[in-house]
Amino acid sequence: MDRTATDLEIANLTKRYGDTVAVDSISHRFAAGSYVCLLGPSGCGKSSTLRMIAGHETVSDGDIVLDGQMIAQVPAAKRKTSMMFQNYALFPHLTVLQNVGFSLKMRGEASAARDAAAREMLDLVDMRDFAARFPSMLSGGQEQRVALARALITKPSVLLLDEPLSALDPFLRDRMRAELRRFQRELGITFIHVTHSQTEAMALADEVIVMNAGTIQQAGPPREVYAKPKTAFVAQFLGGHNVVKLADGLISLRRDKVQLTTGTDAKVEAAVTGIEFQGAFVSLSARGMGDQDFHALLPEEAFFASPVSLGQTIGLTWAPEASHRLTQ
Ligand code: ADP
Ligand code: MG
């Protein structure tokens, strides 16, 4: 098979914990130098997948191929992967510089060489001035940068990040999100970032992999997955869609493409059950076509030009390209 140097591939990768199948024979090829988000609800197997790639969890079945080599049985420290943990896991009794240089110490590198390498990494994340501090003297965002520097010091080809932004407050989270993307571009290595937030995945990823119950539901560029979710699960989990049961199957329908109509082009007659002002949009809920819930995201000005009220029967319509068939 033709592979560039740092392509990563998983094949029929499986993780069982006793009777629980946490990861159920998933296969995927990660393009070298891409930002990939593993997205799915809690318990769907994201962390188990990441830990198997990192070598922190044994593989029950299947293969991991990096750089043309099968690495499923290779110890974590000998892989070209590195992991940044959810809670950063910095050593409280070591300084920032010592934390960052820790892996090199384990590899037996002399202190002058590892301090120099650690300073270089601290430069990269703009933390050189904090080298002598202890982790307890850092803010959340600073801790995260130190954890990133520590994970990068071994010069991995693949950086694995497990919910790296979840410990931060919303303001800092948005800032660090942009920084992660910038670091990935500068380094040119593959980032695999686990998250349960669809906005985070869509904002960051070149490719998003949506998981559910240990399986990959769909993978692709975020815009493509958002425009054409394959399954009801993907449409519902990404948000922004209606999932509608028709007589001959299921469709997904973008909420921002549903329009109100008083004309004969109405596809559904529905009773308004909710109206929420959201700033640029008004989110309207209505029940029709049996007992199905429809949601429309209407531009604020258009809604208030001819508002409707709770309980009112309205007509809903959409262009044919706003909807498409779901496979399950
Ligand atoms: P996620 O990261 O998507 O939340 P995990 O990979 O952590 O999912 O977990 C997937 C499933 O495996 C869950 O049902 C979880 O309870 C189970 N699991 C995870 N780790 C262990 C473990 N060490 N022992 C037993 N079951 C586990
Ligand atoms: Mg997890």
Coordinates of C-alpha atoms and ligand atoms in Angstrom, one line a residue:
M1 CA 0.0 0.0 0.0
D2 CA 1.2 3.5 -0.8
R3 CA 1.7 5.6 2.3
T4 CA 3.3 8.9 3.1
A5 CA 5.6 8.8 6.0
T6 CA 3.3 9.6 8.9
D7 CA -0.1 8.3 7.7
L8 CA -1.9 6.6 10.5
E9 CA -4.4 3.8 9.9
I10 CA -6.5 1.7 12.2
A11 CA -8.0 -1.5 10.9
N12 CA -10.8 -3.4 12.7
L13 CA -9.7 -1.9 15.9
T14 CA -11.6 -3.4 18.9
K15 CA -11.6 -2.8 22.6
R16 CA -13.5 -5.1 25.0
Y17 CA -13.6 -4.6 28.8
G18 CA -15.0 -8.0 30.0
D19 CA -18.5 -8.2 28.3
T20 CA -18.5 -4.5 27.3
V21 CA -17.5 -3.8 23.7
A22 CA -16.3 -0.3 23.9
V23 CA -14.8 0.0 20.4
D24 CA -16.4 -2.3 17.8
S25 CA -14.1 -3.1 14.9
I26 CA -13.5 0.4 13.5
S27 CA -11.4 1.2 10.5
H28 CA -10.1 4.5 9.4
R29 CA -7.2 6.2 7.6
F30 CA -6.0 9.5 9.0
A31 CA -4.3 11.8 6.5
A32 CA -0.9 12.9 7.5
G33 CA -0.8 16.5 8.8
S34 CA -4.6 16.8 9.3
Y35 CA -6.7 18.0 12.3
V36 CA -9.1 15.2 13.0
C37 CA -11.9 15.3 15.7
L38 CA -13.4 12.2 17.1
L39 CA -16.9 13.3 18.0
G40 CA -19.6 11.5 19.9
P41 CA -21.6 11.3 23.1
S42 CA -20.1 10.2 26.4
G43 CA -19.4 6.4 26.5
C44 CA -19.2 5.9 22.7
G45 CA -15.6 4.7 22.8
K46 CA -13.6 7.9 21.9
S47 CA -11.1 7.8 24.8
S48 CA -10.6 4.0 24.4
T49 CA -9.8 4.5 20.7
L50 CA -7.4 7.3 21.5
R51 CA -5.7 5.4 24.3
M52 CA -5.2 2.3 22.1
I53 CA -3.5 4.6 19.4
A54 CA -1.3 6.1 22.2
G55 CA -0.4 2.7 23.6
H56 CA -2.0 3.4 27.0
E57 CA -4.6 0.7 26.5
T58 CA -4.1 -2.8 25.1
V59 CA -5.8 -3.7 21.8
S60 CA -8.4 -6.5 22.0
D61 CA -8.4 -7.0 18.2
G62 CA -7.3 -5.3 15.0
D63 CA -4.3 -3.3 13.9
I64 CA -2.7 0.2 14.2
V65 CA -0.3 1.1 11.4
L66 CA 1.9 4.2 11.7
D67 CA 4.6 5.0 9.2
G68 CA 4.1 1.7 7.5
Q69 CA 4.7 -0.2 10.8
M70 CA 2.2 -2.3 12.9
I71 CA 2.4 -0.6 16.3
A72 CA -0.4 -2.3 18.3
Q73 CA 2.1 -4.2 20.4
V74 CA 4.8 -1.5 20.6
P75 CA 5.1 0.2 24.0
A76 CA 3.7 3.8 24.3
A77 CA 7.2 5.4 24.7
K78 CA 8.4 3.8 21.5
R79 CA 5.6 5.0 19.3
K80 CA 5.7 8.3 17.4
T81 CA 2.6 9.3 19.2
S82 CA 2.1 11.5 22.2
M83 CA -0.9 12.2 24.4
M84 CA -2.2 15.3 26.1
F85 CA -4.6 14.4 28.9
Q86 CA -8.0 15.8 29.8
N87 CA -6.8 17.1 33.2
Y88 CA -3.3 17.9 31.9
A89 CA -1.7 15.6 34.6
L90 CA 1.2 18.0 35.3
F91 CA 3.5 16.9 38.2
P92 CA 2.8 19.4 41.0
H93 CA 6.2 19.0 42.6
L94 CA 8.1 19.7 39.3
T95 CA 8.7 23.2 37.8
V96 CA 7.3 24.0 34.4
L97 CA 10.7 23.4 32.8
Q98 CA 11.0 20.0 34.5
N99 CA 7.5 19.0 33.6
V100 CA 8.1 19.8 29.9
G101 CA 11.5 18.0 29.9
F102 CA 10.2 14.9 31.8
S103 CA 9.9 12.5 28.9
L104 CA 13.5 13.3 27.8
K105 CA 14.6 12.6 31.4
M106 CA 12.9 9.2 31.2
R107 CA 14.9 8.5 28.0
G108 CA 18.1 9.3 29.8
E109 CA 19.0 12.6 28.1
A110 CA 21.5 14.8 29.9
S111 CA 20.0 17.7 31.9
A112 CA 21.5 20.5 29.8
A113 CA 20.2 19.0 26.5
R114 CA 16.7 18.4 27.9
D115 CA 16.5 21.9 29.5
A116 CA 17.4 23.4 26.1
A117 CA 14.8 21.3 24.3
A118 CA 12.2 22.2 27.0
R119 CA 12.9 25.9 26.6
E120 CA 12.4 25.6 22.9
M121 CA 9.0 24.0 23.4
L122 CA 8.1 26.7 26.0
D123 CA 9.0 29.3 23.3
L124 CA 6.6 27.6 20.9
V125 CA 3.7 27.9 23.4
D126 CA 4.7 31.4 24.6
M127 CA 5.6 30.2 28.1
R128 CA 9.3 30.8 28.4
D129 CA 8.9 33.3 31.2
F130 CA 7.1 30.7 33.3
A131 CA 9.9 28.1 33.3
A132 CA 10.7 28.3 37.0
R133 CA 7.1 28.2 38.2
F134 CA 5.2 25.3 39.7
P135 CA 1.9 24.2 38.2
S136 CA -0.2 25.6 41.1
M137 CA 1.0 29.1 40.1
L138 CA -0.5 28.8 36.6
S139 CA -3.9 29.7 35.2
G140 CA -5.9 27.0 33.4
G141 CA -4.9 28.3 29.9
Q142 CA -1.2 28.4 31.0
E143 CA -1.4 24.9 32.4
Q144 CA -2.8 23.7 29.1
R145 CA 0.1 25.3 27.1
V146 CA 2.6 23.6 29.4
A147 CA 0.8 20.2 28.9
L148 CA 1.0 20.8 25.2
A149 CA 4.7 21.6 25.3
R150 CA 5.3 18.5 27.4
A151 CA 3.4 16.3 24.9
L152 CA 5.3 17.8 21.9
I153 CA 8.9 17.5 23.3
T154 CA 9.3 14.0 21.9
K155 CA 8.6 15.3 18.4
P156 CA 5.6 13.0 17.8
S157 CA 4.1 12.5 14.3
V158 CA 0.7 12.3 15.9
L159 CA -0.6 14.2 18.9
L160 CA -3.6 12.8 20.7
L161 CA -5.8 15.1 22.7
D162 CA -8.5 13.9 25.0
E163 CA -11.1 16.6 25.6
P164 CA -8.4 19.2 25.9
L165 CA -10.7 22.2 26.3
S166 CA -13.3 20.8 28.6
A167 CA -11.6 22.1 31.8
L168 CA -11.6 25.7 30.6
D169 CA -14.2 28.4 31.0
P170 CA -16.1 29.3 27.8
F171 CA -14.1 32.4 27.0
L172 CA -10.8 30.7 27.4
R173 CA -12.0 27.7 25.6
D174 CA -12.7 29.6 22.4
R175 CA -9.2 31.2 22.6
M176 CA -7.4 28.0 23.2
R177 CA -9.4 26.3 20.4
A178 CA -7.9 28.9 18.0
E179 CA -4.5 28.3 19.5
L180 CA -4.6 24.6 19.1
R181 CA -5.5 25.0 15.5
R182 CA -2.6 27.4 15.0
F183 CA -0.1 25.1 16.7
Q184 CA -1.2 22.2 14.5
R185 CA -0.7 24.3 11.3
E186 CA 2.7 25.5 12.5
L187 CA 3.9 22.0 13.4
G188 CA 2.3 20.2 10.4
I189 CA 1.7 17.0 12.4
T190 CA -1.5 15.1 12.8
F191 CA -3.8 16.1 15.7
I192 CA -6.5 13.7 16.8
H193 CA -8.8 15.6 19.2
V194 CA -11.5 13.9 21.2
T195 CA -14.6 15.9 22.0
H196 CA -18.3 15.6 22.7
S197 CA -18.9 19.1 21.4
Q198 CA -20.1 19.4 17.8
T199 CA -19.3 23.1 17.7
E200 CA -15.8 22.4 18.8
A201 CA -15.4 19.7 16.2
M202 CA -16.8 21.7 13.4
A203 CA -14.7 24.8 14.2
L204 CA -11.5 22.8 14.4
A205 CA -11.4 19.8 12.2
D206 CA -10.3 19.1 8.7
E207 CA -12.1 15.8 9.2
V208 CA -14.7 14.9 11.7
I209 CA -15.4 11.3 12.7
V210 CA -18.8 10.8 14.3
M211 CA -18.9 7.8 16.7
N212 CA -21.8 6.1 18.4
A213 CA -21.8 2.9 20.5
G214 CA -18.3 1.9 19.6
T215 CA -18.8 2.4 15.8
I216 CA -18.0 5.0 13.3
Q217 CA -21.2 6.5 11.9
Q218 CA -19.7 8.9 9.4
A219 CA -16.4 10.5 8.6
G220 CA -15.6 13.5 6.4
P221 CA -15.0 17.2 6.2
P222 CA -17.3 19.0 8.7
R223 CA -19.2 20.9 6.0
E224 CA -19.9 17.7 4.1
V225 CA -21.1 15.8 7.2
Y226 CA -23.3 18.7 8.2
A227 CA -24.8 19.1 4.7
K228 CA -25.3 15.4 4.3
P229 CA -25.6 13.4 7.6
K230 CA -26.0 9.7 6.7
T231 CA -28.0 8.5 9.7
A232 CA -30.6 9.9 12.0
F233 CA -28.1 9.7 14.8
V234 CA -25.6 11.9 13.0
A235 CA -28.3 14.5 12.0
Q236 CA -29.6 14.6 15.6
F237 CA -26.2 14.7 17.3
L238 CA -24.8 17.5 15.1
G239 CA -27.9 19.5 15.8
G240 CA -29.4 22.1 13.4
H241 CA -31.5 19.4 11.6
N242 CA -35.0 18.0 11.7
V243 CA -35.3 14.3 11.4
V244 CA -38.7 13.6 9.7
K245 CA -40.5 10.3 9.2
L246 CA -42.2 10.2 5.8
A247 CA -44.5 7.3 4.6
D248 CA -41.5 5.9 2.7
G249 CA -38.6 6.5 5.0
L250 CA -36.6 9.1 7.0
I251 CA -35.2 12.4 5.9
S252 CA -33.1 15.0 7.5
L253 CA -34.0 18.7 6.9
R254 CA -31.9 21.7 7.8
R255 CA -33.6 23.9 10.4
D256 CA -32.1 27.0 8.7
K257 CA -33.7 26.1 5.4
V258 CA -37.3 25.7 6.6
Q259 CA -39.5 28.6 5.7
L260 CA -43.0 29.8 6.7
T261 CA -45.5 30.1 4.0
T262 CA -49.2 31.2 3.7
G263 CA -49.4 29.9 0.1
T264 CA -50.3 26.6 -1.5
D265 CA -46.6 25.4 -1.5
A266 CA -46.9 24.3 2.2
K267 CA -45.4 20.8 2.6
V268 CA -46.6 20.6 6.2
E269 CA -49.4 22.2 8.2
A270 CA -48.2 22.5 11.8
A271 CA -49.3 24.1 15.1
V272 CA -46.7 26.5 16.7
T273 CA -45.5 25.0 20.0
G274 CA -42.5 27.3 20.8
I275 CA -41.0 30.7 19.8
E276 CA -37.5 31.5 21.0
F277 CA -35.6 34.8 20.2
Q278 CA -31.9 33.9 19.7
G279 CA -30.5 37.2 18.5
A280 CA -29.9 36.9 14.7
F281 CA -32.5 34.1 14.5
V282 CA -35.8 33.1 15.9
S283 CA -36.1 29.4 16.7
L284 CA -39.7 28.3 16.0
S285 CA -41.0 24.8 17.0
A286 CA -44.2 23.4 15.5
R287 CA -46.0 20.0 15.6
G288 CA -47.5 18.5 12.5
M289 CA -47.5 15.5 10.1
G290 CA -48.8 13.2 12.8
D291 CA -47.1 14.1 16.0
Q292 CA -43.8 15.2 14.7
D293 CA -41.8 18.1 15.9
F294 CA -40.4 20.6 13.3
H295 CA -37.9 23.3 14.0
A296 CA -37.2 26.3 11.9
L297 CA -34.4 28.8 12.3
L298 CA -35.8 32.0 10.9
P299 CA -33.9 35.2 10.3
E300 CA -35.0 37.6 13.0
E301 CA -36.1 40.4 10.6
A302 CA -38.1 38.0 8.4
F303 CA -39.9 36.6 11.5
F304 CA -40.9 40.0 13.0
A305 CA -42.0 41.3 9.6
S306 CA -45.0 38.9 9.9
P307 CA -44.9 37.2 13.3
V308 CA -46.9 34.2 14.2
S309 CA -48.1 33.2 17.7
L310 CA -48.3 30.1 19.9
G311 CA -51.0 27.6 18.9
Q312 CA -51.4 29.2 15.4
T313 CA -51.5 26.8 12.5
I314 CA -48.9 27.6 9.9
G315 CA -47.5 26.2 6.7
L316 CA -43.9 25.1 6.4
T317 CA -42.0 24.6 3.2
W318 CA -38.4 24.0 2.0
A319 CA -36.5 23.7 -1.2
P320 CA -35.8 20.1 -2.4
E321 CA -32.1 20.4 -1.8
A322 CA -32.6 21.3 1.9
S323 CA -33.6 17.7 2.7
H324 CA -32.1 14.3 1.9
R325 CA -32.7 10.7 2.7
L326 CA -31.2 9.0 5.8
T327 CA -30.0 5.4 5.6
Q328 CA -31.3 4.5 9.1
Ligands
ADP1 P1 -15.9 8.1 25.7 O1 -14.5 8.5 25.8 O2 -16.5 8.2 24.4 O3 -16.8 8.7 26.8 P2 -14.8 5.5 26.7 O4 -13.9 5.0 25.7 O5 -14.2 6.1 27.9 O6 -15.9 6.5 26.0 O7 -15.8 4.3 27.2 C1 -16.4 3.5 26.3 C2 -17.2 2.4 27.1 O8 -16.2 1.5 27.7 C3 -18.1 2.9 28.2 O9 -19.2 2.0 28.3 C4 -17.2 2.8 29.4 O10 -18.0 2.6 30.6 C5 -16.4 1.5 29.1 N1 -15.1 1.6 29.8 C6 -14.1 2.6 29.5 N2 -13.0 2.3 30.2 C7 -13.2 1.2 30.9 C8 -12.5 0.4 31.8 N3 -11.2 0.7 32.2 N4 -13.0 -0.7 32.4 C9 -14.3 -1.1 32.0 N5 -15.1 -0.4 31.2 C10 -14.6 0.7 30.6
MG2 MG -13.6 10.0 27.1

